[in-house]
């Protein structure tokens, strides 16, 4: 284990190399749906463009065909907030969904990546809706023998 740290290298990646970037399945207007403070049967998290609580405003009941996938990152491209979403969820307006391209990835790894992405995009201004800048953003991650180490 002594020499392990020396075998780890940091490699640069564009976000689009690692993730599929798609629009949210449906932008749900908060004024047109009942929002519950606590999860109730058949409800799922409602993610909006806010900085706290993992972006969760509450829970809603909506057609399940509009659920975004679990184990993905929600990216509010107007306010530039990125959060890891453990479960399926609905979103408000102006969201992109990032799903991992490269096979199986752990929750810890996605949390790490979400933090790295959030830090790297903090330079963007509010309401700068240029997602091209976002997907071309270059991040560095630790790799060992061409595999991620997180």
Short mmCIF file of N, CA and C in Angstrom, two decimals:
data_model
loop_
_atom_site.label_atom_id
_atom_site.label_comp_id
_atom_site.label_asym_id
_atom_site.label_seq_id
_atom_site.Cartn_x
_atom_site.Cartn_y
_atom_site.Cartn_z
N UNK A 1 0.82 -1.20 0.00
CA UNK A 1 0.00 0.00 0.00
C UNK A 1 0.86 1.26 0.00
N UNK A 2 2.12 1.11 0.40
CA UNK A 2 3.02 2.25 0.50
C UNK A 2 3.13 3.04 -0.80
N UNK A 3 3.27 2.36 -1.93
CA UNK A 3 3.43 3.05 -3.20
C UNK A 3 2.14 3.33 -3.94
N UNK A 4 1.01 2.98 -3.34
CA UNK A 4 -0.29 3.12 -4.01
C UNK A 4 -0.56 4.54 -4.45
N UNK A 5 -0.30 5.49 -3.59
CA UNK A 5 -0.63 6.89 -3.89
C UNK A 5 0.14 7.38 -5.12
N UNK A 6 1.30 6.83 -5.37
CA UNK A 6 2.10 7.29 -6.50
C UNK A 6 1.61 6.74 -7.84
N UNK A 7 0.79 5.73 -7.81
CA UNK A 7 0.24 5.16 -9.04
C UNK A 7 -1.04 5.89 -9.48
N UNK A 8 -1.59 6.66 -8.60
CA UNK A 8 -2.80 7.42 -8.93
C UNK A 8 -2.40 8.68 -9.69
N UNK A 9 -3.08 8.93 -10.76
CA UNK A 9 -2.86 10.13 -11.58
C UNK A 9 -4.19 10.85 -11.73
N UNK A 10 -4.11 12.11 -12.01
CA UNK A 10 -5.31 12.89 -12.27
C UNK A 10 -5.42 13.07 -13.78
N UNK A 11 -6.58 12.76 -14.29
CA UNK A 11 -6.82 12.84 -15.73
C UNK A 11 -7.97 13.81 -15.99
N UNK A 12 -7.86 14.55 -17.08
CA UNK A 12 -8.90 15.51 -17.42
C UNK A 12 -9.97 14.87 -18.30
N UNK A 13 -11.22 15.26 -18.03
CA UNK A 13 -12.37 14.78 -18.79
C UNK A 13 -13.31 15.95 -19.03
N UNK A 14 -13.97 15.95 -20.18
CA UNK A 14 -15.10 16.85 -20.37
C UNK A 14 -16.32 16.16 -19.79
N UNK A 15 -17.26 16.92 -19.27
CA UNK A 15 -18.47 16.36 -18.69
C UNK A 15 -19.17 15.44 -19.69
N UNK A 16 -19.20 15.85 -20.94
CA UNK A 16 -19.91 15.06 -21.95
C UNK A 16 -19.22 13.72 -22.25
N UNK A 17 -17.96 13.56 -21.87
CA UNK A 17 -17.29 12.27 -22.02
C UNK A 17 -17.80 11.25 -21.01
N UNK A 18 -18.23 11.74 -19.86
CA UNK A 18 -18.61 10.86 -18.76
C UNK A 18 -20.11 10.67 -18.62
N UNK A 19 -20.88 11.67 -19.05
CA UNK A 19 -22.32 11.66 -18.81
C UNK A 19 -23.11 11.86 -20.10
N UNK A 20 -24.28 11.24 -20.16
CA UNK A 20 -25.29 11.59 -21.15
C UNK A 20 -26.03 12.79 -20.57
N UNK A 21 -26.23 13.80 -21.35
CA UNK A 21 -26.91 15.02 -20.91
C UNK A 21 -28.21 15.15 -21.69
N UNK A 22 -29.34 15.03 -20.98
CA UNK A 22 -30.65 15.10 -21.62
C UNK A 22 -31.52 16.12 -20.89
N UNK A 23 -32.57 16.54 -21.54
CA UNK A 23 -33.53 17.42 -20.87
C UNK A 23 -34.35 16.60 -19.89
N UNK A 24 -34.86 17.28 -18.88
CA UNK A 24 -35.77 16.62 -17.94
C UNK A 24 -36.96 16.09 -18.74
N UNK A 25 -37.55 15.01 -18.28
CA UNK A 25 -38.66 14.41 -19.03
C UNK A 25 -39.87 15.33 -19.12
N UNK A 26 -40.06 16.19 -18.11
CA UNK A 26 -41.13 17.17 -18.15
C UNK A 26 -40.82 18.27 -17.14
N UNK A 27 -41.01 19.52 -17.56
CA UNK A 27 -40.89 20.64 -16.63
C UNK A 27 -42.24 20.84 -15.97
N UNK A 28 -42.28 20.64 -14.68
CA UNK A 28 -43.55 20.72 -13.95
C UNK A 28 -43.64 22.06 -13.24
N UNK A 29 -44.69 22.80 -13.53
CA UNK A 29 -44.93 24.12 -12.94
C UNK A 29 -45.45 23.95 -11.51
N UNK A 30 -44.76 24.54 -10.55
CA UNK A 30 -45.14 24.42 -9.14
C UNK A 30 -46.53 24.98 -8.86
N UNK A 31 -46.99 25.92 -9.67
CA UNK A 31 -48.32 26.51 -9.47
C UNK A 31 -49.45 25.61 -9.96
N UNK A 32 -49.09 24.53 -10.64
CA UNK A 32 -50.12 23.65 -11.21
C UNK A 32 -50.14 22.27 -10.58
N UNK A 33 -49.48 22.11 -9.45
CA UNK A 33 -49.41 20.80 -8.80
C UNK A 33 -49.42 20.98 -7.28
N UNK A 34 -49.98 20.01 -6.58
CA UNK A 34 -49.97 20.04 -5.12
C UNK A 34 -48.63 19.51 -4.64
N UNK A 35 -47.97 20.28 -3.78
CA UNK A 35 -46.67 19.91 -3.26
C UNK A 35 -46.82 19.54 -1.78
N UNK A 36 -46.38 18.34 -1.44
CA UNK A 36 -46.44 17.85 -0.06
C UNK A 36 -45.10 18.10 0.62
N UNK A 37 -45.16 18.48 1.90
CA UNK A 37 -43.93 18.68 2.67
C UNK A 37 -43.24 17.36 3.00
N UNK A 38 -44.02 16.32 3.19
CA UNK A 38 -43.50 14.99 3.51
C UNK A 38 -43.88 14.04 2.37
N UNK A 39 -43.11 12.98 2.22
CA UNK A 39 -43.44 12.01 1.18
C UNK A 39 -44.70 11.25 1.56
N UNK A 40 -45.62 11.16 0.61
CA UNK A 40 -46.88 10.43 0.77
C UNK A 40 -46.87 9.29 -0.24
N UNK A 41 -47.77 8.32 -0.10
CA UNK A 41 -47.80 7.22 -1.07
C UNK A 41 -47.89 7.72 -2.52
N UNK A 42 -47.12 7.10 -3.39
CA UNK A 42 -47.08 7.41 -4.83
C UNK A 42 -46.48 8.77 -5.17
N UNK A 43 -45.81 9.39 -4.22
CA UNK A 43 -45.18 10.69 -4.50
C UNK A 43 -43.67 10.50 -4.65
N UNK A 44 -43.07 11.45 -5.35
CA UNK A 44 -41.63 11.45 -5.58
C UNK A 44 -41.10 12.85 -5.35
N UNK A 45 -39.79 12.99 -5.10
CA UNK A 45 -39.22 14.32 -4.89
C UNK A 45 -39.46 15.24 -6.08
N UNK A 46 -39.71 16.49 -5.76
CA UNK A 46 -39.88 17.55 -6.75
C UNK A 46 -38.65 18.46 -6.63
N UNK A 47 -37.78 18.42 -7.63
CA UNK A 47 -36.51 19.14 -7.61
C UNK A 47 -36.68 20.46 -8.36
N UNK A 48 -36.27 21.54 -7.71
CA UNK A 48 -36.38 22.88 -8.30
C UNK A 48 -35.01 23.56 -8.27
N UNK A 49 -34.97 24.79 -8.77
CA UNK A 49 -33.71 25.52 -8.90
C UNK A 49 -33.36 26.24 -7.60
N UNK A 50 -33.10 25.50 -6.54
CA UNK A 50 -32.70 26.11 -5.28
C UNK A 50 -31.42 25.47 -4.80
N UNK A 51 -30.72 26.17 -3.93
CA UNK A 51 -29.39 25.71 -3.53
C UNK A 51 -29.40 24.70 -2.39
N UNK A 52 -30.39 24.71 -1.54
CA UNK A 52 -30.39 23.84 -0.38
C UNK A 52 -31.26 22.61 -0.54
N UNK A 53 -31.20 21.73 0.44
CA UNK A 53 -32.06 20.54 0.50
C UNK A 53 -31.97 19.66 -0.75
N UNK A 54 -30.78 19.62 -1.34
CA UNK A 54 -30.58 18.82 -2.54
C UNK A 54 -31.50 19.26 -3.70
N UNK A 55 -31.95 20.50 -3.64
CA UNK A 55 -32.85 21.01 -4.67
C UNK A 55 -34.29 20.62 -4.47
N UNK A 56 -34.60 19.89 -3.38
CA UNK A 56 -35.95 19.36 -3.16
C UNK A 56 -36.87 20.42 -2.57
N UNK A 57 -37.97 20.68 -3.26
CA UNK A 57 -38.98 21.60 -2.74
C UNK A 57 -40.04 20.86 -1.93
N UNK A 58 -40.26 19.61 -2.27
CA UNK A 58 -41.26 18.79 -1.60
C UNK A 58 -41.46 17.53 -2.42
N UNK A 59 -42.67 16.98 -2.32
CA UNK A 59 -43.01 15.74 -3.02
C UNK A 59 -44.31 15.94 -3.78
N UNK A 60 -44.38 15.36 -4.97
CA UNK A 60 -45.58 15.51 -5.78
C UNK A 60 -46.02 14.16 -6.34
N UNK A 61 -47.28 14.12 -6.72
CA UNK A 61 -47.83 12.96 -7.41
C UNK A 61 -48.13 13.40 -8.83
N UNK A 62 -47.51 12.74 -9.77
CA UNK A 62 -47.63 13.11 -11.19
C UNK A 62 -47.53 11.80 -11.98
N UNK A 63 -47.80 11.86 -13.25
CA UNK A 63 -47.67 10.68 -14.11
C UNK A 63 -46.22 10.16 -14.03
N UNK A 64 -46.06 8.89 -13.70
CA UNK A 64 -44.73 8.33 -13.48
C UNK A 64 -43.89 8.23 -14.75
N UNK A 65 -44.51 8.39 -15.90
CA UNK A 65 -43.71 8.36 -17.14
C UNK A 65 -42.81 9.60 -17.25
N UNK A 66 -43.06 10.61 -16.41
CA UNK A 66 -42.24 11.82 -16.42
C UNK A 66 -41.15 11.81 -15.36
N UNK A 67 -40.97 10.68 -14.69
CA UNK A 67 -39.90 10.58 -13.68
C UNK A 67 -38.53 10.54 -14.36
N UNK A 68 -37.60 11.24 -13.77
CA UNK A 68 -36.22 11.19 -14.20
C UNK A 68 -35.53 10.05 -13.45
N UNK A 69 -34.47 9.49 -14.01
CA UNK A 69 -33.88 8.29 -13.43
C UNK A 69 -33.18 8.51 -12.09
N UNK A 70 -33.26 7.50 -11.25
CA UNK A 70 -32.50 7.49 -10.00
C UNK A 70 -31.01 7.40 -10.34
N UNK A 71 -30.18 7.72 -9.38
CA UNK A 71 -28.73 7.66 -9.54
C UNK A 71 -28.27 8.52 -10.71
N UNK A 72 -28.80 9.74 -10.76
CA UNK A 72 -28.41 10.69 -11.79
C UNK A 72 -28.11 12.03 -11.12
N UNK A 73 -27.59 12.96 -11.90
CA UNK A 73 -27.35 14.31 -11.41
C UNK A 73 -28.37 15.23 -12.04
N UNK A 74 -28.98 16.08 -11.23
CA UNK A 74 -29.89 17.10 -11.75
C UNK A 74 -29.08 18.39 -11.86
N UNK A 75 -29.18 19.03 -13.01
CA UNK A 75 -28.44 20.26 -13.28
C UNK A 75 -29.43 21.36 -13.62
N UNK A 76 -29.58 22.32 -12.71
CA UNK A 76 -30.43 23.49 -12.95
C UNK A 76 -29.60 24.50 -13.72
N UNK A 77 -29.83 24.59 -15.02
CA UNK A 77 -28.93 25.38 -15.85
C UNK A 77 -29.23 26.87 -15.88
N UNK A 78 -30.17 27.34 -15.10
CA UNK A 78 -30.37 28.78 -14.95
C UNK A 78 -29.63 29.27 -13.71
N UNK A 79 -29.70 28.49 -12.65
CA UNK A 79 -29.07 28.86 -11.39
C UNK A 79 -27.73 28.17 -11.16
N UNK A 80 -27.40 27.21 -12.00
CA UNK A 80 -26.14 26.47 -11.92
C UNK A 80 -25.97 25.74 -10.59
N UNK A 81 -26.94 24.89 -10.27
CA UNK A 81 -26.84 23.99 -9.13
C UNK A 81 -26.88 22.56 -9.65
N UNK A 82 -26.01 21.73 -9.11
CA UNK A 82 -25.94 20.32 -9.48
C UNK A 82 -26.10 19.49 -8.21
N UNK A 83 -27.00 18.50 -8.28
CA UNK A 83 -27.22 17.61 -7.13
C UNK A 83 -27.31 16.17 -7.59
N UNK A 84 -26.83 15.28 -6.73
CA UNK A 84 -27.00 13.84 -6.94
C UNK A 84 -28.41 13.47 -6.48
N UNK A 85 -29.13 12.72 -7.31
CA UNK A 85 -30.48 12.27 -6.97
C UNK A 85 -30.47 10.75 -6.83
N UNK A 86 -30.67 10.30 -5.61
CA UNK A 86 -30.62 8.87 -5.30
C UNK A 86 -31.83 8.12 -5.84
N UNK A 87 -32.99 8.77 -5.81
CA UNK A 87 -34.24 8.13 -6.23
C UNK A 87 -34.77 8.81 -7.49
N UNK A 88 -35.77 8.20 -8.09
CA UNK A 88 -36.46 8.84 -9.23
C UNK A 88 -37.07 10.15 -8.75
N UNK A 89 -37.24 11.11 -9.67
CA UNK A 89 -37.68 12.44 -9.27
C UNK A 89 -38.29 13.20 -10.45
N UNK A 90 -39.04 14.23 -10.10
CA UNK A 90 -39.59 15.18 -11.07
C UNK A 90 -38.80 16.48 -10.94
N UNK A 91 -38.85 17.31 -11.98
CA UNK A 91 -38.18 18.61 -11.90
C UNK A 91 -39.11 19.74 -12.28
N UNK A 92 -38.69 20.93 -11.86
CA UNK A 92 -39.31 22.16 -12.32
C UNK A 92 -38.69 22.51 -13.68
N UNK A 93 -38.69 23.80 -13.99
CA UNK A 93 -38.21 24.26 -15.29
C UNK A 93 -36.69 24.35 -15.35
N UNK A 94 -36.17 24.25 -16.57
CA UNK A 94 -34.77 24.50 -16.88
C UNK A 94 -33.79 23.54 -16.21
N UNK A 95 -34.02 22.25 -16.45
CA UNK A 95 -33.13 21.22 -15.91
C UNK A 95 -32.58 20.35 -17.02
N UNK A 96 -31.35 19.94 -16.83
CA UNK A 96 -30.73 18.88 -17.62
C UNK A 96 -30.46 17.73 -16.66
N UNK A 97 -30.51 16.52 -17.18
CA UNK A 97 -30.28 15.32 -16.38
C UNK A 97 -29.00 14.66 -16.88
N UNK A 98 -28.11 14.37 -15.97
CA UNK A 98 -26.84 13.74 -16.31
C UNK A 98 -26.85 12.30 -15.83
N UNK A 99 -26.71 11.37 -16.77
CA UNK A 99 -26.64 9.95 -16.42
C UNK A 99 -25.27 9.42 -16.84
N UNK A 100 -24.70 8.61 -16.00
CA UNK A 100 -23.35 8.07 -16.19
C UNK A 100 -23.29 7.18 -17.43
N UNK A 101 -22.28 7.38 -18.26
CA UNK A 101 -22.12 6.62 -19.50
C UNK A 101 -21.33 5.32 -19.34
N UNK A 102 -20.50 5.23 -18.36
CA UNK A 102 -19.46 4.20 -18.33
C UNK A 102 -19.75 3.04 -17.39
N UNK A 103 -20.90 2.43 -17.48
CA UNK A 103 -21.20 1.25 -16.66
C UNK A 103 -21.69 1.60 -15.27
N UNK A 104 -21.34 0.77 -14.31
CA UNK A 104 -21.82 0.94 -12.94
C UNK A 104 -20.93 1.94 -12.20
N UNK A 105 -21.56 2.80 -11.40
CA UNK A 105 -20.83 3.77 -10.59
C UNK A 105 -21.50 3.84 -9.22
N UNK A 106 -20.71 4.05 -8.20
CA UNK A 106 -21.24 4.06 -6.83
C UNK A 106 -21.87 5.41 -6.49
N UNK A 107 -22.70 5.38 -5.47
CA UNK A 107 -23.31 6.61 -4.97
C UNK A 107 -22.23 7.57 -4.48
N UNK A 108 -21.23 7.06 -3.78
CA UNK A 108 -20.15 7.92 -3.28
C UNK A 108 -19.42 8.61 -4.43
N UNK A 109 -19.20 7.88 -5.51
CA UNK A 109 -18.53 8.47 -6.67
C UNK A 109 -19.37 9.58 -7.28
N UNK A 110 -20.67 9.35 -7.41
CA UNK A 110 -21.55 10.39 -7.97
C UNK A 110 -21.63 11.60 -7.06
N UNK A 111 -21.62 11.39 -5.75
CA UNK A 111 -21.60 12.52 -4.81
C UNK A 111 -20.30 13.31 -4.97
N UNK A 112 -19.20 12.61 -5.11
CA UNK A 112 -17.90 13.26 -5.33
C UNK A 112 -17.93 14.08 -6.62
N UNK A 113 -18.41 13.47 -7.68
CA UNK A 113 -18.48 14.16 -8.97
C UNK A 113 -19.40 15.37 -8.89
N UNK A 114 -20.56 15.22 -8.25
CA UNK A 114 -21.49 16.35 -8.12
C UNK A 114 -20.81 17.53 -7.43
N UNK A 115 -20.05 17.25 -6.38
CA UNK A 115 -19.32 18.31 -5.68
C UNK A 115 -18.27 18.96 -6.56
N UNK A 116 -17.55 18.16 -7.32
CA UNK A 116 -16.54 18.69 -8.24
C UNK A 116 -17.18 19.55 -9.32
N UNK A 117 -18.27 19.06 -9.89
CA UNK A 117 -18.97 19.81 -10.93
C UNK A 117 -19.49 21.12 -10.36
N UNK A 118 -20.13 21.07 -9.19
CA UNK A 118 -20.67 22.29 -8.58
C UNK A 118 -19.57 23.32 -8.36
N UNK A 119 -18.45 22.89 -7.85
CA UNK A 119 -17.32 23.81 -7.62
C UNK A 119 -16.84 24.41 -8.94
N UNK A 120 -16.73 23.59 -9.96
CA UNK A 120 -16.19 24.06 -11.23
C UNK A 120 -17.12 25.02 -11.97
N UNK A 121 -18.42 24.89 -11.76
CA UNK A 121 -19.36 25.77 -12.47
C UNK A 121 -19.73 27.00 -11.66
N UNK A 122 -19.16 27.14 -10.48
CA UNK A 122 -19.49 28.30 -9.64
C UNK A 122 -19.05 29.61 -10.29
N UNK A 123 -18.21 29.53 -11.31
CA UNK A 123 -17.76 30.73 -12.02
C UNK A 123 -18.81 31.25 -13.01
N UNK A 124 -19.78 30.42 -13.37
CA UNK A 124 -20.80 30.85 -14.32
C UNK A 124 -21.80 31.77 -13.63
N UNK A 125 -22.40 32.66 -14.41
CA UNK A 125 -23.34 33.61 -13.84
C UNK A 125 -24.77 33.08 -13.90
N UNK A 126 -25.58 33.56 -12.97
CA UNK A 126 -26.98 33.17 -12.89
C UNK A 126 -27.66 33.53 -14.20
N UNK A 127 -28.47 32.65 -14.69
CA UNK A 127 -29.29 32.84 -15.89
C UNK A 127 -28.47 32.81 -17.18
N UNK A 128 -27.24 32.36 -17.13
CA UNK A 128 -26.44 32.16 -18.33
C UNK A 128 -26.78 30.76 -18.83
N UNK A 129 -27.71 30.66 -19.74
CA UNK A 129 -28.27 29.37 -20.13
C UNK A 129 -27.48 28.66 -21.22
N UNK A 130 -26.21 28.94 -21.33
CA UNK A 130 -25.39 28.31 -22.35
C UNK A 130 -24.88 26.96 -21.84
N UNK A 131 -25.61 25.90 -22.14
CA UNK A 131 -25.21 24.57 -21.66
C UNK A 131 -24.01 24.04 -22.42
N UNK A 132 -23.67 24.63 -23.55
CA UNK A 132 -22.47 24.21 -24.27
C UNK A 132 -21.24 24.44 -23.42
N UNK A 133 -21.19 25.57 -22.72
CA UNK A 133 -20.07 25.83 -21.82
C UNK A 133 -20.01 24.76 -20.74
N UNK A 134 -21.17 24.35 -20.27
CA UNK A 134 -21.24 23.36 -19.20
C UNK A 134 -20.71 22.01 -19.65
N UNK A 135 -21.19 21.50 -20.78
CA UNK A 135 -20.79 20.15 -21.20
C UNK A 135 -19.34 20.11 -21.66
N UNK A 136 -18.79 21.25 -22.00
CA UNK A 136 -17.37 21.29 -22.39
C UNK A 136 -16.46 21.59 -21.21
N UNK A 137 -17.06 21.77 -20.05
CA UNK A 137 -16.28 22.02 -18.84
C UNK A 137 -15.35 20.84 -18.58
N UNK A 138 -14.10 21.14 -18.32
CA UNK A 138 -13.11 20.09 -18.09
C UNK A 138 -12.89 19.93 -16.59
N UNK A 139 -12.96 18.68 -16.14
CA UNK A 139 -12.74 18.34 -14.74
C UNK A 139 -11.62 17.32 -14.66
N UNK A 140 -10.93 17.31 -13.54
CA UNK A 140 -9.89 16.31 -13.31
C UNK A 140 -10.34 15.34 -12.24
N UNK A 141 -10.12 14.04 -12.50
CA UNK A 141 -10.49 12.99 -11.55
C UNK A 141 -9.32 12.03 -11.37
N UNK A 142 -9.22 11.43 -10.18
CA UNK A 142 -8.14 10.48 -9.95
C UNK A 142 -8.38 9.16 -10.70
N UNK A 143 -7.36 8.69 -11.38
CA UNK A 143 -7.45 7.42 -12.10
C UNK A 143 -6.23 6.56 -11.74
N UNK A 144 -6.42 5.27 -11.82
CA UNK A 144 -5.35 4.30 -11.58
C UNK A 144 -5.53 3.17 -12.56
N UNK A 145 -4.55 2.91 -13.38
CA UNK A 145 -4.65 1.90 -14.42
C UNK A 145 -5.89 2.14 -15.31
N UNK A 146 -6.06 3.39 -15.72
CA UNK A 146 -7.15 3.81 -16.61
C UNK A 146 -8.54 3.64 -16.00
N UNK A 147 -8.63 3.47 -14.70
CA UNK A 147 -9.93 3.36 -14.03
C UNK A 147 -10.03 4.43 -12.96
N UNK A 148 -11.25 4.89 -12.73
CA UNK A 148 -11.48 5.88 -11.68
C UNK A 148 -11.16 5.25 -10.33
N UNK A 149 -10.63 6.05 -9.42
CA UNK A 149 -10.26 5.53 -8.10
C UNK A 149 -11.23 5.96 -7.01
N UNK A 150 -12.33 6.51 -7.36
CA UNK A 150 -13.29 6.92 -6.32
C UNK A 150 -14.51 6.04 -6.35
#
